XYZ file of C-alpha atoms in Angstrom:
727
model
C 90.953 104.060 93.443
C 90.431 101.522 95.829
C 91.520 102.404 99.145
C 89.772 101.369 102.281
C 86.471 100.194 101.534
C 86.866 98.127 98.761
C 86.303 95.954 96.259
C 86.006 92.934 94.358
C 87.643 90.737 91.883
C 86.299 87.868 89.779
C 88.077 84.667 90.829
C 87.337 80.996 90.235
C 85.538 79.322 93.084
C 84.928 75.720 94.000
C 81.418 75.602 92.633
C 79.924 72.755 94.604
C 81.264 73.769 97.946
C 80.315 77.396 97.425
C 76.839 76.463 96.273
C 76.259 74.327 99.300
C 77.521 77.061 101.557
C 75.334 79.681 99.840
C 72.337 77.440 100.458
C 73.386 76.860 104.021
C 73.850 80.593 104.705
C 70.484 81.470 103.273
C 68.841 81.834 106.690
C 68.348 85.242 108.283
C 70.397 84.166 111.300
C 73.284 81.804 111.825
C 73.403 79.151 114.473
C 76.473 78.998 116.663
C 77.548 75.620 115.233
C 77.969 77.178 111.718
C 81.078 79.071 112.870
C 83.319 76.200 111.997
C 81.739 75.991 108.494
C 82.424 79.662 107.945
C 86.049 79.333 109.041
C 86.524 76.348 106.706
C 84.908 78.333 103.858
C 87.229 81.307 104.455
C 90.234 79.065 104.695
C 89.337 77.513 101.399
C 89.020 80.946 99.758
C 92.425 82.281 100.901
C 94.527 79.113 100.847
C 94.527 78.544 104.621
C 93.822 80.612 107.626
C 97.525 81.105 108.183
C 97.358 83.559 105.308
C 95.097 85.764 107.440
C 96.728 85.334 110.747
C 98.551 88.352 112.287
C 101.956 87.451 113.706
C 101.677 87.070 117.469
C 104.798 89.043 118.245
C 106.680 91.986 116.816
C 109.660 89.795 116.199
C 107.569 87.688 113.770
C 106.389 90.602 111.690
C 107.962 90.395 108.175
C 111.037 92.448 107.414
C 113.000 92.634 104.168
C 115.326 89.682 103.652
C 118.702 89.370 101.959
C 119.365 86.888 99.226
C 120.521 84.297 101.792
C 117.298 84.647 103.821
C 118.867 86.720 106.649
C 117.882 90.233 107.805
C 120.502 92.922 107.230
C 121.508 94.852 110.343
C 119.940 97.995 108.840
C 116.454 96.463 109.005
C 116.518 94.376 112.121
C 113.637 94.815 114.600
C 114.561 95.304 118.248
C 112.401 96.553 121.071
C 114.784 99.421 121.666
C 114.513 100.567 118.127
C 110.698 100.222 118.132
C 110.351 102.205 121.321
C 112.688 104.998 120.113
C 110.820 105.181 116.795
C 107.504 105.511 118.545
C 108.612 108.418 120.666
C 110.324 110.057 117.648
C 107.119 109.675 115.594
C 105.015 111.741 118.012
C 107.536 114.351 118.976
C 107.297 117.810 117.375
C 110.887 118.724 118.417
C 112.000 117.294 115.036
C 110.154 119.772 112.688
C 113.024 122.301 112.758
C 113.610 122.894 108.999
C 111.507 126.056 108.751
C 112.237 128.718 106.165
C 115.386 127.031 104.815
C 115.904 127.910 101.162
C 119.338 126.493 100.615
C 120.179 123.017 99.372
C 116.678 121.695 98.771
C 118.404 119.938 96.927
C 119.584 123.196 95.298
C 119.055 126.804 96.427
C 115.737 128.425 95.861
C 115.515 131.810 94.140
C 117.292 134.677 95.845
C 114.969 137.218 97.454
C 112.380 134.562 98.450
C 111.543 132.768 101.686
C 109.527 129.708 102.757
C 110.466 127.521 99.775
C 110.290 130.315 97.169
C 106.652 131.143 98.061
C 106.951 134.517 99.752
C 109.203 137.575 99.437
C 112.200 137.715 101.669
C 111.183 141.296 102.498
C 107.902 140.142 104.089
C 107.918 141.675 107.643
C 106.014 138.728 109.109
C 108.590 136.038 108.218
C 110.174 135.775 111.659
C 106.800 135.708 113.365
C 105.667 132.832 111.159
C 108.848 130.948 111.871
C 108.350 131.408 115.662
C 104.675 130.384 115.341
C 105.412 127.216 113.358
C 108.868 125.897 114.345
C 108.573 122.534 116.144
C 104.750 122.555 116.191
C 104.092 119.410 114.123
C 105.220 115.789 113.887
C 104.468 112.598 112.014
C 101.581 112.307 114.444
C 100.009 115.510 113.165
C 98.498 113.561 110.241
C 98.506 110.096 111.765
C 96.626 109.762 115.108
C 95.519 106.707 116.844
C 91.944 107.937 117.307
C 91.511 108.117 113.547
C 93.004 104.655 112.572
C 96.482 106.151 112.136
C 95.087 108.762 109.732
C 94.403 112.526 110.110
C 90.698 112.010 110.547
C 89.734 114.987 108.373
C 89.681 115.639 104.677
C 92.370 118.250 104.527
C 95.519 117.307 106.482
C 98.059 119.750 108.013
C 101.351 119.323 109.724
C 103.645 122.431 110.283
C 101.645 125.627 109.920
C 98.579 124.055 111.313
C 97.087 124.428 114.782
C 95.059 122.126 117.055
C 94.711 118.448 117.405
C 91.098 117.719 118.302
C 88.384 118.040 120.937
C 86.140 115.744 122.932
C 82.411 116.064 123.358
C 80.244 115.405 126.434
C 79.975 111.753 125.536
C 83.728 111.271 125.247
C 83.768 111.174 121.450
C 86.985 112.550 119.955
C 86.877 114.819 116.856
C 90.095 115.552 115.045
C 90.459 119.225 114.281
C 93.638 120.728 112.814
C 93.482 123.964 110.734
C 95.790 126.529 109.236
C 97.199 129.096 111.598
C 95.797 132.680 111.143
C 99.281 134.251 110.956
C 100.219 132.640 107.653
C 100.502 134.923 104.559
C 97.582 135.088 102.178
C 98.396 133.764 98.743
C 95.065 134.276 96.942
C 92.006 136.449 97.183
C 89.376 133.739 96.701
C 89.271 130.031 97.691
C 89.893 127.424 95.026
C 88.812 124.359 97.006
C 86.599 123.523 99.951
C 88.449 124.418 103.122
C 90.884 126.749 101.398
C 92.050 129.454 103.771
C 94.089 131.107 100.945
C 97.565 130.448 102.627
C 98.867 127.330 100.919
C 100.924 127.330 97.709
C 101.789 123.691 96.826
C 101.073 120.271 98.456
C 104.112 119.085 100.383
C 105.394 116.563 97.858
C 105.058 118.951 94.916
C 108.024 121.011 93.545
C 107.968 123.582 90.758
C 111.033 123.063 88.662
C 112.547 124.719 85.613
C 113.018 121.952 82.998
C 114.041 122.784 79.413
C 112.958 126.433 79.933
C 109.484 125.428 81.215
C 107.947 125.604 84.716
C 106.749 122.067 85.650
C 105.075 120.739 88.787
C 106.483 117.425 89.707
C 107.554 115.330 92.727
C 110.924 116.038 94.438
C 112.386 112.980 92.592
C 113.048 115.037 89.448
C 116.498 116.155 90.538
C 117.595 112.510 90.799
C 116.736 111.650 87.199
C 117.252 113.040 83.659
C 116.560 115.558 82.300
C 117.849 117.234 85.450
C 115.953 120.468 86.285
C 117.762 123.704 85.679
C 116.415 125.302 88.857
C 114.047 124.761 91.820
C 111.531 127.646 91.693
C 109.247 126.764 94.613
C 108.433 123.726 96.773
C 105.523 122.646 98.918
C 108.085 120.941 101.232
C 108.989 124.359 102.643
C 106.059 126.754 102.178
C 104.376 128.124 105.244
C 101.719 125.390 105.451
C 102.578 121.662 105.254
C 99.569 120.152 103.523
C 99.029 116.854 101.695
C 97.489 116.393 98.240
C 95.906 113.157 99.225
C 94.466 111.730 102.385
C 97.032 110.585 104.908
C 97.151 106.818 105.042
C 96.127 104.348 107.583
C 99.311 103.158 109.269
C 97.973 99.728 110.241
C 99.874 97.017 108.380
C 102.757 99.205 107.353
C 105.140 96.156 107.284
C 103.004 94.236 104.894
C 103.737 96.371 101.863
C 106.444 96.417 99.196
C 105.275 99.872 98.094
C 103.835 102.644 100.261
C 101.851 105.807 99.590
C 98.863 105.821 97.266
C 101.013 105.952 94.095
C 103.700 103.629 95.465
C 106.379 106.290 95.720
C 108.059 104.616 98.614
C 109.841 101.367 97.755
C 110.543 102.048 94.139
C 114.034 100.844 93.007
C 116.625 103.678 92.702
C 116.725 103.141 88.911
C 112.927 103.509 88.447
C 111.933 106.698 86.608
C 109.852 108.242 89.428
C 111.764 107.005 92.385
C 113.464 108.992 95.186
C 115.287 106.133 96.982
C 119.034 107.084 97.072
C 119.877 104.299 99.570
C 118.044 101.615 97.781
C 115.866 100.881 100.773
C 112.692 98.850 100.969
C 109.389 100.669 101.278
C 109.464 101.208 105.009
C 112.796 103.026 105.280
C 112.251 104.801 101.962
C 108.957 106.186 103.198
C 110.395 107.512 106.479
C 113.171 109.180 104.434
C 110.684 110.773 102.094
C 108.682 112.093 105.075
C 111.676 113.593 106.709
C 112.038 115.685 103.570
C 108.338 116.343 103.173
C 107.709 117.387 106.748
C 110.474 119.898 107.647
C 112.878 117.565 109.476
C 115.675 116.495 107.094
C 119.175 117.701 108.065
C 117.885 119.780 110.959
C 116.257 117.371 113.422
C 119.515 115.774 114.629
C 120.820 118.963 116.270
C 117.596 119.182 118.239
C 117.692 115.595 119.381
C 121.289 115.891 120.497
C 120.226 118.519 122.981
C 117.982 116.005 124.894
C 120.001 113.625 127.137
C 117.080 111.145 127.327
C 116.954 110.912 123.512
C 120.731 110.378 123.425
C 120.376 107.450 125.854
C 117.574 105.921 123.740
C 119.687 106.147 120.575
C 122.504 104.368 122.444
C 120.119 101.558 123.421
C 118.685 101.198 119.874
C 121.948 101.457 117.968
C 124.788 99.995 120.018
C 127.142 99.615 116.983
C 126.730 103.261 115.980
C 127.081 104.221 119.679
C 130.443 102.581 119.909
C 131.549 104.193 116.691
C 130.378 107.596 117.921
C 132.245 107.227 121.132
C 135.436 106.057 119.391
C 135.393 109.024 117.001
C 134.076 111.498 119.609
C 131.332 112.376 117.076
C 127.730 112.079 118.397
C 126.371 112.606 114.887
C 127.479 109.157 113.955
C 124.847 108.023 116.423
C 122.109 110.623 115.975
C 121.432 111.504 112.325
C 118.757 111.295 109.715
C 119.656 107.646 108.970
C 119.233 106.308 112.452
C 116.050 108.374 112.893
C 114.464 106.958 109.743
C 115.494 103.452 110.586
C 114.005 103.601 114.155
C 110.789 105.190 112.788
C 110.389 102.485 110.213
C 110.916 99.844 112.844
C 108.173 101.328 114.944
C 105.766 101.509 111.993
C 106.423 97.887 111.056
C 104.998 96.918 114.463
C 101.754 98.855 113.911
C 99.237 96.052 113.630
C 95.927 95.059 115.259
C 95.763 91.525 116.649
C 92.613 91.384 118.696
C 89.706 92.262 116.434
C 86.591 90.054 116.663
C 87.650 88.622 113.325
C 91.063 87.660 114.687
C 89.431 85.902 117.625
C 86.929 84.164 115.286
C 89.769 82.859 113.188
C 91.469 81.562 116.349
C 88.308 79.556 117.227
C 86.035 81.806 119.149
C 82.680 80.991 117.776
C 81.081 83.931 119.504
C 83.453 86.642 118.486
C 81.306 87.786 115.521
C 77.591 88.370 115.766
C 75.196 87.071 113.181
C 75.305 90.206 110.990
C 79.118 90.273 111.092
C 79.255 86.622 110.078
C 76.981 87.234 107.162
C 79.188 90.169 106.213
C 82.332 88.082 106.507
C 80.761 85.398 104.214
C 80.048 88.071 101.605
C 83.550 89.491 101.989
C 85.042 86.126 101.191
C 82.588 85.094 98.486
C 83.251 86.049 94.967
C 80.885 88.301 92.950
C 81.680 86.576 89.622
C 78.870 84.738 87.732
C 76.236 85.634 90.185
C 77.799 83.884 93.160
C 76.238 86.534 95.382
C 79.209 87.871 97.237
C 81.206 91.056 97.295
C 84.481 89.434 96.469
C 86.452 91.968 98.680
C 88.943 89.302 99.639
C 90.398 89.125 96.078
C 92.061 92.536 96.686
C 92.047 92.412 100.421
C 93.721 89.284 101.572
C 96.690 88.606 103.873
C 96.898 89.331 107.612
C 96.286 93.103 106.935
C 93.667 92.500 104.233
C 95.637 94.622 101.806
C 96.854 92.196 99.061
C 95.674 90.279 96.029
C 94.450 86.859 97.176
C 96.869 85.074 94.793
C 100.007 86.950 95.827
C 102.753 84.439 96.310
C 103.779 86.257 99.530
C 100.326 87.137 100.660
C 101.137 86.763 104.358
C 104.315 88.794 104.111
C 105.662 91.944 102.469
C 104.152 90.851 99.200
C 105.422 89.736 95.761
C 102.889 91.641 93.526
C 103.485 95.314 92.892
C 101.377 96.853 90.107
C 98.525 94.413 90.693
C 97.785 96.308 93.941
C 97.017 99.645 92.176
C 93.538 99.889 90.674
C 91.363 102.602 89.128
C 87.870 102.673 90.671
C 86.888 106.125 89.409
C 87.727 108.248 92.413
C 88.893 111.826 91.550
C 91.236 114.400 92.972
C 91.747 115.384 96.561
C 90.700 119.055 97.099
C 94.244 120.168 97.709
C 95.207 119.030 94.171
C 93.663 122.398 93.157
C 97.018 123.911 94.161
C 98.827 121.769 91.591
C 96.212 122.630 89.015
C 96.599 126.339 89.653
C 100.404 126.134 89.436
C 100.098 124.222 86.104
C 97.570 126.663 84.714
C 94.958 123.993 84.498
C 92.314 125.543 86.820
C 89.314 126.742 84.788
C 86.951 128.903 86.959
C 84.156 128.358 84.406
C 84.218 124.566 84.879
C 82.930 123.642 88.268
C 83.040 120.370 90.073
C 80.266 118.944 92.282
C 81.756 120.788 95.219
C 81.095 124.157 93.519
C 84.835 124.914 93.007
C 86.835 124.704 89.768
C 87.114 121.099 88.611
C 90.547 119.482 88.273
C 91.978 116.088 87.434
C 95.643 116.395 88.313
C 96.287 113.234 90.297
C 97.197 110.382 87.919
C 98.049 108.081 90.825
C 100.471 105.281 90.027
C 101.363 106.900 86.668
C 103.088 109.749 88.471
C 105.662 107.256 89.815
C 105.853 104.608 87.036
C 105.466 107.203 84.217
C 103.457 104.554 82.449
C 100.145 105.691 80.943
C 98.632 102.269 81.624
C 98.886 103.176 85.366
C 96.803 106.357 85.061
C 94.413 106.992 87.960
C 95.368 103.805 89.725
C 95.785 103.894 93.464
C 97.041 101.452 96.162
C 94.420 99.229 97.755
C 94.838 99.534 101.505
C 94.067 97.614 104.662
C 90.558 97.054 105.778
C 91.423 97.041 109.515
C 90.396 99.786 111.935
C 88.126 101.643 109.447
C 85.510 102.350 112.114
C 87.693 105.250 113.188
C 88.990 106.242 109.762
C 86.444 109.028 109.246
C 87.426 109.603 105.590
C 87.792 107.077 102.745
C 89.653 106.900 99.463
C 92.589 109.018 98.492
C 90.425 112.133 98.122
C 88.442 111.803 101.394
C 85.157 112.227 99.501
C 83.358 109.607 101.573
C 83.022 110.172 105.313
C 80.874 107.141 106.141
C 82.052 103.595 105.641
C 78.624 102.437 104.526
C 78.613 105.031 101.759
C 81.922 103.714 100.542
C 80.580 100.119 100.535
C 77.518 101.390 98.659
C 79.797 103.010 96.119
C 81.321 99.650 95.279
C 77.885 98.060 95.262
C 76.816 100.568 92.506
C 79.936 100.242 90.420
C 79.494 103.776 88.928
C 82.615 105.901 88.823
C 82.546 109.135 90.812
C 84.861 111.211 88.650
C 84.280 111.830 84.917
C 87.981 111.859 84.038
C 89.025 108.816 86.046
C 85.801 107.103 84.987
C 86.480 107.703 81.219
C 90.005 106.392 81.349
C 90.732 103.080 79.712
C 92.310 102.026 83.016
C 89.002 101.972 84.786
C 88.804 98.492 86.186
C 85.948 96.161 85.217
C 86.372 94.522 88.588
C 84.700 97.709 89.909
C 82.189 98.495 87.207
C 81.172 94.942 86.324
C 82.453 92.551 89.022
C 79.750 89.928 88.291
C 81.003 89.604 84.708
C 79.502 89.855 81.203
C 75.726 89.831 81.025
C 75.214 91.320 84.486
C 74.313 94.859 85.528
C 77.034 97.108 86.841
C 78.112 96.803 90.525
C 77.689 93.959 92.983
C 73.880 93.818 93.198
C 73.802 93.488 96.951
C 70.587 94.248 98.763
C 70.447 97.055 101.340
C 70.522 94.475 104.148
C 73.566 92.887 102.641
C 75.327 96.203 102.346
C 74.548 96.726 106.073
C 76.012 93.297 106.969
C 79.077 93.810 104.893
C 79.595 97.305 106.433
C 79.074 95.865 109.967
C 81.744 93.226 109.391
C 84.279 95.752 108.156
C 83.423 98.477 110.651
C 83.088 96.292 113.828
C 84.459 92.801 113.038
C 87.782 94.309 111.919
C 88.073 96.925 114.743
C 90.455 96.629 117.726
C 89.788 99.105 120.522
C 93.299 98.413 121.985
C 94.809 100.343 119.096
C 93.264 103.495 120.655
C 92.892 102.716 124.416
C 95.714 100.889 126.250
C 94.835 97.339 127.270
C 97.565 95.453 129.079
C 95.815 92.179 128.334
C 95.738 92.734 124.585
C 98.505 91.856 122.064
C 97.735 95.108 120.267
C 99.741 98.205 121.347
C 98.272 101.665 121.196
C 99.413 103.792 118.310
C 99.683 106.799 120.575
C 102.229 106.873 123.406
C 100.615 105.180 126.471
C 101.196 105.030 130.220
C 103.849 102.338 129.828
C 105.618 104.374 127.193
C 105.613 107.546 129.295
C 105.982 106.409 132.846
C 109.759 106.491 132.684
C 110.283 106.324 136.457
C 108.711 102.798 136.545
C 109.499 101.314 133.067
C 112.581 103.302 131.922
C 114.427 104.599 135.020
C 117.511 105.275 132.920
C 115.580 107.876 131.053
C 114.311 109.438 134.270
C 117.929 109.778 135.297
C 118.564 111.536 131.981
C 115.851 114.059 132.739
C 112.641 112.591 131.267
C 109.451 113.657 133.001
C 106.635 111.107 133.506
C 103.636 111.767 131.306
C 105.558 113.958 128.859
C 107.514 113.310 125.707
C 111.286 113.345 126.101
C 111.474 116.866 124.611
C 108.786 118.172 127.039
C 106.630 119.262 124.090
C 103.008 118.267 123.553
C 102.253 114.953 121.911
C 101.893 115.202 118.106
C 101.353 118.982 117.892
C 102.820 121.810 120.003
C 101.032 124.961 118.895
C 99.054 126.867 121.610
C 95.653 125.428 120.427
C 97.002 121.897 120.396
C 98.352 122.430 123.894
C 94.888 123.592 124.986
C 93.376 120.552 123.239
C 95.700 118.302 125.249
C 94.966 120.032 128.545
C 98.476 121.391 128.976
C 97.550 125.013 129.128
C 94.472 127.274 128.969
C 93.640 130.536 127.293
C 91.771 133.205 129.337
C 88.923 134.426 127.134
C 87.125 136.462 129.819
C 87.747 139.762 127.984
C 85.873 138.585 124.831
C 82.820 137.155 126.573
C 79.961 139.262 127.813
C 77.750 137.783 130.583
C 74.227 138.725 131.634
C 72.456 137.186 134.549
C 68.983 136.557 133.303
C 67.511 135.224 136.515
C 68.482 134.651 140.148
C 66.036 132.184 141.783
C 66.290 132.225 145.574
C 65.390 128.981 147.422
C 65.959 127.922 150.877
C 69.647 127.870 151.435
C 70.403 127.907 147.687
C 70.424 130.125 144.585
C 69.960 129.214 140.958
C 71.406 131.734 138.447
C 70.701 131.667 134.757
C 73.631 133.248 132.926
C 73.755 134.216 129.276
C 77.200 134.238 127.775
C 77.904 135.983 124.425
C 81.162 135.955 122.452
C 81.669 139.602 121.618
C 85.254 139.114 120.369
C 86.615 138.877 116.800
C 87.564 135.163 116.994
C 85.944 131.913 118.053
C 86.410 130.299 121.432
C 87.774 126.811 120.873
C 87.559 123.363 122.368
C 85.821 123.431 125.808
C 84.669 126.580 127.700
C 85.500 126.468 131.360
C 83.422 128.737 133.558
C 85.477 129.373 136.758
C 83.519 130.833 139.738
C 85.714 133.083 141.796
C 85.354 134.889 145.174
C 82.452 132.796 146.468
C 81.447 133.470 150.103
C 82.732 130.918 152.610
C 80.462 127.862 153.027
C 78.808 128.428 149.596
C 79.489 125.730 146.962
C 78.671 125.306 143.281
C 76.487 122.202 143.235
C 76.721 121.542 139.533
C 80.447 122.068 139.275
C 82.449 119.814 136.955
C 85.410 119.974 139.299
C 87.793 122.385 141.008
C 90.859 124.153 139.708
C 94.316 123.508 141.139
C 93.605 126.571 143.325
C 90.362 125.123 144.636
C 87.905 127.229 142.584
C 84.803 125.407 141.254
C 84.310 125.372 137.528
C 81.739 124.150 134.993
C 82.956 122.601 131.720
C 80.783 123.496 128.741
C 81.320 121.179 125.698
C 80.935 123.622 122.782
C 79.046 122.445 119.740
C 81.532 121.454 116.989
C 84.252 122.582 119.441
C 83.612 126.241 118.724
C 81.769 129.311 120.037
C 81.762 131.621 117.084
C 81.763 135.416 117.431
C 78.296 136.893 118.005
C 76.868 133.636 119.306
C 75.502 132.950 122.777
C 74.880 130.104 125.149
C 73.080 129.753 128.456
C 74.371 128.144 131.564
C 72.743 127.426 134.920
C 74.776 127.942 138.124
C 73.388 126.217 141.153
C 74.758 127.326 144.490
C 74.093 125.793 147.950
C 75.054 126.799 151.480
C 73.843 130.341 151.214
C 72.728 132.153 154.312
C 70.469 135.172 154.025
C 68.269 136.425 151.177
C 70.619 138.739 149.366
C 71.791 137.556 145.921
C 75.238 136.053 145.883
C 78.222 138.089 144.736
C 80.952 136.391 142.804
C 82.998 136.815 139.599
C 83.370 134.576 136.550
C 86.506 133.724 134.733
C 86.296 132.016 131.312
C 89.053 129.652 130.018
C 89.371 127.779 126.761
C 90.916 124.344 126.846
C 90.530 120.716 127.854
C 91.779 118.949 130.968
C 91.778 120.348 134.490
C 92.741 123.953 134.954
């Protein structure tokens, strides 16, 4: 596939002008007065810089048009809809469809629970419901710190726990994992990271069709032959996992198909579609995700309980609000339809506008450094016929760098469809092992490079189009914000952007099945054309420069950290979004609390570990840690204690370890304290390696006290807390 790193297409170039530019760019460094030449070159390659320019306002972002060129009321962008959609996206209150076996779209087998995957007699069912209800959101797998992706190879929503932790240097590490309470489904792992509790990926159903068990998408019930029964579904098992990487949300509006296979946006009549309302890609996607992520038909009742949400819906949907008032029926205002419309409106506004490249295009000659400019020149130079470039722009043009360069609507939603799906030899995501197991395709004697049974279940675009010529083709995605992406391609097999760039430079397919398919694209294997070796043929320095341009030249820090001077909004709720008393006093009047979501739940994830990750609560782990004072060094007026801390408990200590010093004598202080608790007790924050202190591991910590009088060793006690933030 060709997702976020990508790749190159052979296109005609203006030979004389390109040759002169190649000669001009031959030096190791670029003078400042060459910036205008580079802009002119890029403009020539893409048909004008306007085809790369991000709309300056949300109102100018493309939306689907009617035949007469107007925008239907259903798809109109308003600030009230955008704001509502943003808060909905990140609020776990909506994931309320837990252990619902009826009407999905038909009833699941009697005597089963959790989507047909466990026995209804399992005594742990209610405990699992209690542990997982309203603990995930759209933001579980799409976080701002990871380019709107999950930031890890295996992605979990409901049934997962945690969000991520920060190290001593302020670096954020996404970390969400399956909860320990979930029922075991296997005795041995079948993929890397398998905790034995998952049954099917979330968009996989097991249906009975013509007397056979088949694993397909949930669209099967909307096409013929209609399944006889729904046997099990990953939409409702105990763990909500995804069989591909969650996608970068930047540039959502600039797509006529969404998801790696283009599931969202397919016409209702298309063989693999699930688009009952005939919506464009945005609204179709948000509908699909309501179903996939435990919200459909059950979220509205939860939202109606929250007065501030009711007020926001009135602001966003005045027509529906008037109808609801007239009919005395609040569900006319708050329902799955208004939720999916608001969420799609928010996602359409998810763009970056202030990358160094954007500033360069706008005329700032110093926005890109010399390496980034060389990388940009390679990005926009074809690889064909030995021109020396990478040709990335041929599949990554338009404002979001996600379209074919010759798309007639390259700056908008796009005219091309199938041209955007390409086989570049990337194999299955690890979680596809669940589909392989369900289909009986998993051969334990045939191992993949990861040491687990090999599988080749994911046929990409073919799953939706049902056309064999689309086998193993996946959507090419935006190149923006990849510095934070952490995983690349639909299977997450690359975790460094440079390695992904090097993959295209080599032009050798990763997967034997995808690579042997006749759909493998020669634009990947032989981008320079006949008579040339495979791949791009770039030098290591050129790979470095191209990586630098993509990683840094296309990165906007305002997407992560709120910057009032930037035209880019944060993906996560920021201070303006959540300071209701200042910016939304009507919501304060309706009960909203500053700094919190309208529901009062934690942002994105609301399980206990996630709440600790977000600094909302702490877990006392004193009973599972054993301490030993190795040394007490007495100095004039001070004491230095070396303390050894060992985890003697059965489970790891997560996130940060806070050492709280209690019962210190008056006038004695902890000199190396990180801060003081709300009760005034000093504490030291220990940033645990990889966010964990495993059982039977130890660490040492120095406690430095001052203000001591006398020579006797100090007496005090230690309390240990797990969590981030201030206790």
